[in-house]
Coordinates of C-alpha atoms and ligand atoms in Angstrom, one line a residue:
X1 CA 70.9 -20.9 7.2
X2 CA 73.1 -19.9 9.6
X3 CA 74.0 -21.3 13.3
X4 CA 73.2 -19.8 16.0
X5 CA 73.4 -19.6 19.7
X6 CA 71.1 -22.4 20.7
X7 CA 70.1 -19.7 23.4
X8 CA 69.3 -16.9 20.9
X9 CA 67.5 -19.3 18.7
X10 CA 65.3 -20.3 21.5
X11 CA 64.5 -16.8 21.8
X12 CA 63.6 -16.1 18.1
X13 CA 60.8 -19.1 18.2
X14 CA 59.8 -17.8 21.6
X15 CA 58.7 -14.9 20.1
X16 CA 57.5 -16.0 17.2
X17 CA 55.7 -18.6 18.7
X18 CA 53.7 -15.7 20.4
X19 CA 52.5 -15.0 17.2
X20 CA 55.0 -12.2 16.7
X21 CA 57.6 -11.5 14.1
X22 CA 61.3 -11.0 15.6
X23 CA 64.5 -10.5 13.4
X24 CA 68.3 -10.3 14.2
X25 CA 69.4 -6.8 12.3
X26 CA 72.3 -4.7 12.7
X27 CA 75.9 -5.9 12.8
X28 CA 74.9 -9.2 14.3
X29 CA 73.3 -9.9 10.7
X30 CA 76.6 -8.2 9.2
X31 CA 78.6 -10.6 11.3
X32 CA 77.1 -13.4 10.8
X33 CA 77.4 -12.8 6.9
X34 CA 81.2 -12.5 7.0
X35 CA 81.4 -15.1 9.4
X36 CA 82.9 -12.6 12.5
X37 CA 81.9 -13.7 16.3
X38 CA 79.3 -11.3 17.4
X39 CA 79.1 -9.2 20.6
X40 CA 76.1 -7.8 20.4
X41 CA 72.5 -8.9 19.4
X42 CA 69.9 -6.3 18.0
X43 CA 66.5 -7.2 17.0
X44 CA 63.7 -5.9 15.7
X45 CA 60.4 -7.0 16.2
X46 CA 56.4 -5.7 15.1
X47 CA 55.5 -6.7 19.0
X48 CA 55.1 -2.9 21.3
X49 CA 57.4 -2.6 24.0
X50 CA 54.7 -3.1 26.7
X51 CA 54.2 -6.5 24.6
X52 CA 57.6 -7.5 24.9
X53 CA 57.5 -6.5 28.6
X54 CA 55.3 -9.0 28.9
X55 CA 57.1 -12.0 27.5
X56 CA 59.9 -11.0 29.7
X57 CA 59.7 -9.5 33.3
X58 CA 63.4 -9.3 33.6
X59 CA 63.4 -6.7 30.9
X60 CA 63.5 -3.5 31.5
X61 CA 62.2 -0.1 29.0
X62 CA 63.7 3.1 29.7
X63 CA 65.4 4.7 26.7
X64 CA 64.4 7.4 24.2
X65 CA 65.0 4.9 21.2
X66 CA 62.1 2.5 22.3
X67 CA 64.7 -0.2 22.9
X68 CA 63.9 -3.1 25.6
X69 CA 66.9 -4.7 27.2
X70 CA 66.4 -8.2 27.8
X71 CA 68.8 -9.9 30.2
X72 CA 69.8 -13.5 29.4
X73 CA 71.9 -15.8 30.3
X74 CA 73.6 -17.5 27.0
X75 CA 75.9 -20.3 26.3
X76 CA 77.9 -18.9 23.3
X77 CA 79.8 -22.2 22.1
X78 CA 81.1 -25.1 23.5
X79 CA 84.5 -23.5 24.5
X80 CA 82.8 -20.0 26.0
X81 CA 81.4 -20.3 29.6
X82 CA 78.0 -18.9 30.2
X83 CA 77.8 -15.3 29.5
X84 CA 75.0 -13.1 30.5
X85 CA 74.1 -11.1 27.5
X86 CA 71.7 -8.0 27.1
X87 CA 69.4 -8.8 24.0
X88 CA 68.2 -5.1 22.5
X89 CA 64.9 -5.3 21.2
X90 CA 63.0 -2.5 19.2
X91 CA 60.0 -2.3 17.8
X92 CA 59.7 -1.7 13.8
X93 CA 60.6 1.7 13.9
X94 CA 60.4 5.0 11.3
X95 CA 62.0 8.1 11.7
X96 CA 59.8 11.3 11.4
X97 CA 61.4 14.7 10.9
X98 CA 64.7 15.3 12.0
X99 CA 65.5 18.3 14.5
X100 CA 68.6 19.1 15.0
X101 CA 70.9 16.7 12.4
X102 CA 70.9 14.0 15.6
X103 CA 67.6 13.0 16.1
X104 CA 64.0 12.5 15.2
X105 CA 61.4 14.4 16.2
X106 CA 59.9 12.0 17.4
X107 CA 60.1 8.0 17.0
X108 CA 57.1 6.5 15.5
X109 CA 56.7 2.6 15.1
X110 CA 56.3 1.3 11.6
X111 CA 54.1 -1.4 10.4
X112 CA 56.0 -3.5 8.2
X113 CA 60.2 -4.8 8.3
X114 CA 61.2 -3.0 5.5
X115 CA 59.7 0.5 6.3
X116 CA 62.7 -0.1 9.8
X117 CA 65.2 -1.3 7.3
X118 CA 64.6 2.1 5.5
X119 CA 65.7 4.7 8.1
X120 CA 68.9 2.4 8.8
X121 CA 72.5 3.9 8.1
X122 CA 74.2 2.0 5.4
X123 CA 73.0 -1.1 3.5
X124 CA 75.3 -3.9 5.1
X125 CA 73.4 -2.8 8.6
X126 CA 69.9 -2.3 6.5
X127 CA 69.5 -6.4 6.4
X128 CA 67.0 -9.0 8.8
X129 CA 67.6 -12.2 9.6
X130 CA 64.7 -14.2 11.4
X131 CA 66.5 -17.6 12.1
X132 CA 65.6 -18.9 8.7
X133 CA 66.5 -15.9 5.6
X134 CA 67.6 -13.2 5.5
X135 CA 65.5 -10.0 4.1
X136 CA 67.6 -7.9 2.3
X137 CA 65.8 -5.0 0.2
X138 CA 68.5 -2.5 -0.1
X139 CA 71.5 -5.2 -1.6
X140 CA 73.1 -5.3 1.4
X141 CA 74.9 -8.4 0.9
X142 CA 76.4 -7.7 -2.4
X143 CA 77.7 -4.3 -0.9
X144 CA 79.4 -6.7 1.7
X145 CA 80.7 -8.9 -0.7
X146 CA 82.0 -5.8 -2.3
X147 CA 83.3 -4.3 0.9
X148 CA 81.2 -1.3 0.6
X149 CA 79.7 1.0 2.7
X150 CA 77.3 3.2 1.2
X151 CA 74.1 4.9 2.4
X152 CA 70.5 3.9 2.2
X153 CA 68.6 5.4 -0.1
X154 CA 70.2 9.3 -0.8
X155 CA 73.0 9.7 0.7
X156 CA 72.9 13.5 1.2
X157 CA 69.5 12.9 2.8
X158 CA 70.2 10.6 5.0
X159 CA 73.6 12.6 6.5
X160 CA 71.1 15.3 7.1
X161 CA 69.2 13.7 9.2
X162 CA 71.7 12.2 11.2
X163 CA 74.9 13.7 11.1
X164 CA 76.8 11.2 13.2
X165 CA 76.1 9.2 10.2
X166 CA 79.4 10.9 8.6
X167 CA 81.4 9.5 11.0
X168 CA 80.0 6.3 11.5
X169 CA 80.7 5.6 7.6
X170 CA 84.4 5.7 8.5
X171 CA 84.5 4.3 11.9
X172 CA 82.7 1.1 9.7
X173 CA 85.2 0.8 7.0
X174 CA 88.3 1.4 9.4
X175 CA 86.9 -1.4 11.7
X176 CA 85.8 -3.6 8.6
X177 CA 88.4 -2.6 6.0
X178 CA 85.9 -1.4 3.9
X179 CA 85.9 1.4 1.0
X180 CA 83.2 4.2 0.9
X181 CA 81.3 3.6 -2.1
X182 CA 81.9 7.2 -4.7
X183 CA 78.4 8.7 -4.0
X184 CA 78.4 8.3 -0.6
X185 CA 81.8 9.4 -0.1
X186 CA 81.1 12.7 -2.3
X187 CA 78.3 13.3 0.1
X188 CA 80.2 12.8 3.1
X189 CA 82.7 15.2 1.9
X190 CA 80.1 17.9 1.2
X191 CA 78.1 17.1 4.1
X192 CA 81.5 17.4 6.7
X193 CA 80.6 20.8 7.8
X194 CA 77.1 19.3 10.0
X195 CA 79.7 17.3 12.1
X196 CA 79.8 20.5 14.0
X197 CA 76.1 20.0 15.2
X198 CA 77.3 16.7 17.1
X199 CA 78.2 16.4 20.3
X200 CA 82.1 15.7 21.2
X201 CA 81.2 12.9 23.1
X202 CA 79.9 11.4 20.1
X203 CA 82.7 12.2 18.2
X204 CA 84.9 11.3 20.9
X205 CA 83.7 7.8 20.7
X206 CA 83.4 7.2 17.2
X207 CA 87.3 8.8 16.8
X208 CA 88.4 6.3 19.4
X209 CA 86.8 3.2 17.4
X210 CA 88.5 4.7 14.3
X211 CA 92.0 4.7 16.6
X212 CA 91.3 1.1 18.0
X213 CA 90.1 -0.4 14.3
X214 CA 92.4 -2.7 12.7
X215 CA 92.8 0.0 10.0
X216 CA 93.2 3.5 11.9
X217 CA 95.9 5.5 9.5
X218 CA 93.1 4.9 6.8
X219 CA 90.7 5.9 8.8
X220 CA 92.4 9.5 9.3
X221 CA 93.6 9.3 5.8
X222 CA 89.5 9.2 5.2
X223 CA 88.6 12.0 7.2
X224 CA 91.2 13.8 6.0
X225 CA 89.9 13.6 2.6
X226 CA 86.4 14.3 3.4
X227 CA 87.2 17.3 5.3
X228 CA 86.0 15.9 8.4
X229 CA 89.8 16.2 10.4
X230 CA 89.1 19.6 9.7
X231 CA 86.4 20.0 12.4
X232 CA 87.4 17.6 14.7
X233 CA 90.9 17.7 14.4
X234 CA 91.9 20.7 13.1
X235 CA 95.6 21.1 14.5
X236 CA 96.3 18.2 12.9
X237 CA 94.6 19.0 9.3
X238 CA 97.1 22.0 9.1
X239 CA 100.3 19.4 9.4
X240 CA 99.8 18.7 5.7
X241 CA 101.1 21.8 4.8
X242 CA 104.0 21.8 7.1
X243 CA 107.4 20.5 4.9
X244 CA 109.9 19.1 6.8
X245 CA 112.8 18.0 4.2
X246 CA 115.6 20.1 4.3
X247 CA 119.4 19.7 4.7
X248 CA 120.8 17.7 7.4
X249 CA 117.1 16.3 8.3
X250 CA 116.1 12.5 8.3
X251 CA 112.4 13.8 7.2
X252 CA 111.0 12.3 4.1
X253 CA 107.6 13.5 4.7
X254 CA 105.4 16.8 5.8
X255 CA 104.1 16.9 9.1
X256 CA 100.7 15.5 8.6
X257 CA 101.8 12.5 6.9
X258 CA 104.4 11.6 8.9
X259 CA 101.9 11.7 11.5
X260 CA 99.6 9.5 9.7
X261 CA 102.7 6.7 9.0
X262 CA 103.6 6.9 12.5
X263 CA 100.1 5.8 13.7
X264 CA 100.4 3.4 10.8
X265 CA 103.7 1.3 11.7
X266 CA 102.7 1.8 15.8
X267 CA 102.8 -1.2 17.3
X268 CA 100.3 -0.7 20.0
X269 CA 96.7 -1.5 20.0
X270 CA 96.1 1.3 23.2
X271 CA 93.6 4.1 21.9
X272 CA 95.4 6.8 23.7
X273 CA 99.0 5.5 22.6
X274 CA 97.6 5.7 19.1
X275 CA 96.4 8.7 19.7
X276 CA 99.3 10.1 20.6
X277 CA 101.6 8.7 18.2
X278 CA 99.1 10.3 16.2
X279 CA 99.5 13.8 17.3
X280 CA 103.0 13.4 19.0
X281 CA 104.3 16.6 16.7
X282 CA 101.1 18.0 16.8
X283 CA 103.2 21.5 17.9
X284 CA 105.2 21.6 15.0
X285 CA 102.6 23.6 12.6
X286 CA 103.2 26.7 15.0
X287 CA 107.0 26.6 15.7
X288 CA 108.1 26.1 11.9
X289 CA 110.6 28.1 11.0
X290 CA 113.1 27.7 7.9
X291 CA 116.4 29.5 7.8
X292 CA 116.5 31.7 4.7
X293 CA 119.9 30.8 3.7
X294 CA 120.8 27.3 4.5
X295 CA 116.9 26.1 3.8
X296 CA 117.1 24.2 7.4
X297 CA 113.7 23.9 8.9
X298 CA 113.6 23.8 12.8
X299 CA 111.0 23.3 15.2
X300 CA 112.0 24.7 18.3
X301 CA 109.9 23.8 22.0
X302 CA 107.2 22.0 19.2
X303 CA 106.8 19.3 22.1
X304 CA 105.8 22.5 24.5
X305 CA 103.6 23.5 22.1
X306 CA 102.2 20.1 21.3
X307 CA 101.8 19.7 25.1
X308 CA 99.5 22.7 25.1
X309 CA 97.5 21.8 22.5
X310 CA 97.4 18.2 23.5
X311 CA 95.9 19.5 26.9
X312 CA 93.4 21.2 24.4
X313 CA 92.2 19.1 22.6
X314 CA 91.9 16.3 25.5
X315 CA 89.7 18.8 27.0
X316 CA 88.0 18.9 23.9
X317 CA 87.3 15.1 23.2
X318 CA 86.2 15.3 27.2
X319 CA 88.9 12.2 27.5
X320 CA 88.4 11.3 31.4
X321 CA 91.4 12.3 33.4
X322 CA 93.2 9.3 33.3
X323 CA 93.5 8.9 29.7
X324 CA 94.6 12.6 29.2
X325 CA 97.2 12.2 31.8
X326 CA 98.4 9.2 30.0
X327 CA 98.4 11.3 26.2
X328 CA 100.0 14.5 27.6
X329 CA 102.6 12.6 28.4
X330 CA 103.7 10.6 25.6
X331 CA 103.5 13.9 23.4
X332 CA 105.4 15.8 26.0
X333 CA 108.4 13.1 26.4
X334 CA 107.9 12.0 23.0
X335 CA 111.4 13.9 22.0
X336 CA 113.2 11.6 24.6
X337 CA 116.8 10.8 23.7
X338 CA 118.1 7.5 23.8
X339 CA 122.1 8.3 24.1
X340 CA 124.2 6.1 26.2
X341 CA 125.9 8.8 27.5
X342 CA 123.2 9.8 29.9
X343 CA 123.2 8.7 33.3
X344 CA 121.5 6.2 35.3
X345 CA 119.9 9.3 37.3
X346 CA 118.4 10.7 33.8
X347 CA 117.0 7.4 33.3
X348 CA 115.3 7.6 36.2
X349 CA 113.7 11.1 36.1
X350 CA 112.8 10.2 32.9
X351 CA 110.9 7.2 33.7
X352 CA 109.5 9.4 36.9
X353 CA 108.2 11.8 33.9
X354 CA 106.9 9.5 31.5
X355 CA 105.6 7.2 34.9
X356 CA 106.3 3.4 34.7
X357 CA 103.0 2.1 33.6
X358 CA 103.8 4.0 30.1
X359 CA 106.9 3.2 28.9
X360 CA 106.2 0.5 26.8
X361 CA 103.6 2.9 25.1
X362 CA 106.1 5.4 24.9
X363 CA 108.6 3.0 23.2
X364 CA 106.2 2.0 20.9
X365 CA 105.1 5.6 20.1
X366 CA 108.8 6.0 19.2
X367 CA 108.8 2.7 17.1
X368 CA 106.0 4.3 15.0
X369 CA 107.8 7.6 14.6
X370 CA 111.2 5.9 13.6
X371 CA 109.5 3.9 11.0
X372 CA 107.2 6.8 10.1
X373 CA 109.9 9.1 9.1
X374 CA 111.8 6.3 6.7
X375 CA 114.1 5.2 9.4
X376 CA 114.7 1.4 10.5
X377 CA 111.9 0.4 13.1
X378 CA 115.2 0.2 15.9
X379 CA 118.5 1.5 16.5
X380 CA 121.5 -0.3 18.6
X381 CA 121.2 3.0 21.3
X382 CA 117.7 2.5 21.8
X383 CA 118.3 -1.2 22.4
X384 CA 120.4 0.0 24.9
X385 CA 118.3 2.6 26.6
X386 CA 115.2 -0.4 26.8
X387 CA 117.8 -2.0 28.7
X388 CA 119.0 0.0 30.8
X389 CA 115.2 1.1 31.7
X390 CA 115.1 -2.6 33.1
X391 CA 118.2 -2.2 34.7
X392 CA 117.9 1.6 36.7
X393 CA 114.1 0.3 37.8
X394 CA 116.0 -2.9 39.5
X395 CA 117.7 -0.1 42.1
X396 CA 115.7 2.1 43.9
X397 CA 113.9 5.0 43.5
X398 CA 112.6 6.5 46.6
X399 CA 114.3 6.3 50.1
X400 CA 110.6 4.1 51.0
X401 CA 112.4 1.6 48.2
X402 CA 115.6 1.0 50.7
X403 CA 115.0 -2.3 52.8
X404 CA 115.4 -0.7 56.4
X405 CA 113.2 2.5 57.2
X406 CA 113.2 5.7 60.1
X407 CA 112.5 2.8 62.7
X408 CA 115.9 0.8 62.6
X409 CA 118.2 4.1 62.1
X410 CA 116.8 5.4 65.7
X411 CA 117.2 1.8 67.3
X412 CA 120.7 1.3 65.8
X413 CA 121.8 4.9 66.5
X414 CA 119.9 5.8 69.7
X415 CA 118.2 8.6 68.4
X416 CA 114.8 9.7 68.9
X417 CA 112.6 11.0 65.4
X418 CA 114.3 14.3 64.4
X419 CA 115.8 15.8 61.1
X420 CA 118.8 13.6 61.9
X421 CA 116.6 10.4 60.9
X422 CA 115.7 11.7 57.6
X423 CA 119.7 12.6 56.7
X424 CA 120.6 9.1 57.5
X425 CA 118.1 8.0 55.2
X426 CA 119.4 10.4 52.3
X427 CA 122.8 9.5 52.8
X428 CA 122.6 5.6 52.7
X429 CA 120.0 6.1 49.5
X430 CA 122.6 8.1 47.4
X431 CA 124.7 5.5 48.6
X432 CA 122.7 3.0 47.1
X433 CA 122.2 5.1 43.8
X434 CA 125.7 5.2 43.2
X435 CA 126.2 1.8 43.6
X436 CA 128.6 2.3 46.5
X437 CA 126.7 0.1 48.8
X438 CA 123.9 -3.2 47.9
X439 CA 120.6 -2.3 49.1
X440 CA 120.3 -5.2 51.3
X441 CA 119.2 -4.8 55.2
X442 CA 122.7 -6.2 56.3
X443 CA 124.9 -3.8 54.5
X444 CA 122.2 -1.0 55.3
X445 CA 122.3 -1.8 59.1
X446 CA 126.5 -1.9 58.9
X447 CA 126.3 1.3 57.1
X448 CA 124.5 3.0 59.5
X449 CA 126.5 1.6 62.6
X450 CA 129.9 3.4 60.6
X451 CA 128.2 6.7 61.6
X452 CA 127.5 5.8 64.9
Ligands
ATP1 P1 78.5 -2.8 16.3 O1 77.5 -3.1 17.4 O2 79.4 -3.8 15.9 O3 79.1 -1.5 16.6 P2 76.2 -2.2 14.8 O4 76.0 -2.1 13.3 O5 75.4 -3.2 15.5 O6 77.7 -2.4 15.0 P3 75.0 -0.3 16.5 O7 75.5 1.1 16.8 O8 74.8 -1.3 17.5 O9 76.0 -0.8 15.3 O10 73.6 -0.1 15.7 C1 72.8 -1.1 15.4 C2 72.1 -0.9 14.1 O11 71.2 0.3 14.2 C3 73.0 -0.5 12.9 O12 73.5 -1.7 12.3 C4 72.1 0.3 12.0 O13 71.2 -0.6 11.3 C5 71.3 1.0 13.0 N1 71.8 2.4 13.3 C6 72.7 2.7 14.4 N2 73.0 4.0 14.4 C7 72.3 4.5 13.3 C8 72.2 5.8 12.8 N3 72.9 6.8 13.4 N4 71.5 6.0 11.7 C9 70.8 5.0 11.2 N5 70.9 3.7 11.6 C10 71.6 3.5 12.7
MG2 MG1 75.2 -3.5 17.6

């Protein structure tokens, strides 16, 4: 027996006392089973959705899958405040022919629990729990205590009908920390190629999960030995063959893997700063060159390169325009150089480039790629350079930043608006960036009665 929301129990012996059966199945069972909190409840039921309807006015019936969404207002635990939650309800379901390696034919409801449990994914998301037991024909909760994902029934089958299904075995066990159990993995590796058949938006999303899962580097290390990077990634999949050792080079690994170790030892949790630590020398596979004699390898513009293909392949994912602003940047600054010798003025261009709101992403995109090429996880010069980024953004940036504006130069010089305005400006703003005078109103307003 397990506890539950006093809320969603209700709503189990609601139903139930209806005369209908009702089960929680999905990864609410699987979470309950490991002991994780739970964000979202599925259920399955042998009640029609016009049935269910019924029970609940406030739900509403509109999807493709047969699913009734059932708004309600739960209290989660003592320490949560009220939530409302959307309760997914779908009928006993089986799964008729299978088109186009996405979806059924058509959806036709089944009679009995275990006929649903059947067409489900993998067995730790193939078990029922109706408030009481839990129902468990396909040994679900041994593959759990195993940490195993592995397909219902025959693997190759069950990819076939659903290709997404290759992808969602791997998005599971990144999230989870899971292994692929043998067969399934063997199928998933012959079966990559019907990726292709799914929509980018699909992959898109299950990519990101893999990226935001408490285990991403394995999960690209998985698709990477499936073959899947291949098709959804495939500027990356050709890294692995790109050496990077040579003479007079920090580089302990090839490309691919030091891209892989980067994301590994990132400190972020941001998808898009993960994925772009991830493919941050994504151009380096097309500007390889080695010198014949001395053996040096070089990788000249690779971070104009990457930029282009990072533009690609944001395009690509369809990433909205926000968080492909966000990754072009960090692989297009990612080379940025850290010496103390640069000025206070390249500091600030910089941090124009890379825009504020990024820079600790950017720092920890570098973090990963120190540590992901052998080196310590900081250096004294970067130390620096995070310091002085404090510093240069205490000063300003635009004229706008200066504390007196267009208005008090023409009432302390007598001018009306004109060019002249704007030079005032100009001059008491390099001024200010060169640290000859404070920007503070006083010293401003004395400044500008000197050129009176
Ligand atoms: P989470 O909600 O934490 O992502 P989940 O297991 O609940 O995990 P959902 O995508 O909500 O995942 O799916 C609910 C359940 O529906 C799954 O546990 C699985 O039983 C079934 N399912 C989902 N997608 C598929 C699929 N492509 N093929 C077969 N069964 C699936
Ligand atoms: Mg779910």
């Amino acid at each position: 027996m397990f506890k539950l929301p006093e809320d969603i129990n209700h709503f189990l012996k609601f139903f139930q006392k209806q005369g209908f059966q009702i089960y929680i199945v999905g990864g609410a069972v699987r979470s309950l089973l490991m002991n994780l909190p739970i964000k979202n409840w599925d259920f399955t039921t042998n009640a029609k959705p016009e049935e269910i309807i019924k029970l609940f006015p406030q739900a509403f019936y509109n999807n493709q899958y047969g699913t009734v969404s059932v708004p309600l207002k739960i209290n989660q635990s003592d320490d949560l405040k009220p939530s409302q939650l959307i309760l997914e309800v779908t009928p006993f379901r089986k799964e008729g022919k299978y088109l186009d390696f996405r979806h059924p034919k058509k959806i036709s409801w089944a009679k009995t629990l275990k006929e649903d449990l059947s067409r489900r994914d993998f067995t730790i998301n193939a078990m029922a729990y109706d408030g009481k037991k839990i129902i468990d024909p396909f040994d679900g909760r041994k593959d759990l205590q195993n940490k195993l994902i592995k397909a219902v029934g025959n693997p190759d089958e069950r990819f076939n009908e659903d290709a997404l299904r290759l992808l969602r075995a791997i998005r599971l066990a990144s999230e989870l920390g899971f292994f692929i159990e043998e067969e399934t993995k063997k199928s998933i590796k012959k079966n990559a190629r019907l990726i292709t058949k799914i929509s980018w938006e699909r992959i898109r999303d299950e990519l990101l999960r893999i990226l935001a899962s408490h285990y991403p580097a394995e999960g690209i290390i998985f698709l990477k030995n499936t073959n899947l990077l291949k098709y959804i990634l495939p500027e990356l999949d050709v890294c692995f063959a790109i050496p990077q050792k040579s003479p007079k080079r920090h580089h302990i690994f090839d490309v691919g893997t030091h891209s892989i170790m980067s994301l590994k030892y990132c400190p972020s949790k941001d998808v898009i700063t993960r994925l772009a630590t991830l493919l941050h020398d994504i151009g380096k596979a097309k500007t390889y060159r080695r010198d014949e004699t001395t053996g040096l390898i070089t990788f000249y513009n690779h971070e104009i390169v990457g930029t282009k293909l990072a533009k690609e392949i944001a395009h690509r994912l369809k990433l909205s325009n926000e968080q492909t602003d966000k990754f072009v940047r960090l692989v297009k600054y990612h080379q940025f150089t850290v010496s103390e010798l640069q000025t206070d003025n390249a500091i600030r261009r910089f941090i124009r480039e890379v825009g504020k709101e990024n820079l600790p992403d950017i720092l920890d995109l570098r973090t990963g790629d120190r540590i992901g090429s052998g080196a310590k996880p900081t250096s004294w010069r970067l130390e620096l350079f995070k310091k002085r980024l404090v510093e240069v953004q205490k000063e300003p940036f635009k004229i706008t930043d200066l504390k007196i504006n267009g208005n008090d130069v023409m009432k302390i010089l007598k001018i009306k608006p004109g060019p002249k305005v704007g030079q005032v400006l100009k001059k008491l703003f390099d001024q200010v960036v060169n640290k000859k005078i404070e920007n503070k109103r006083e010293a401003l307003i004395n400044e500008i009665k000197k050129m009176n």
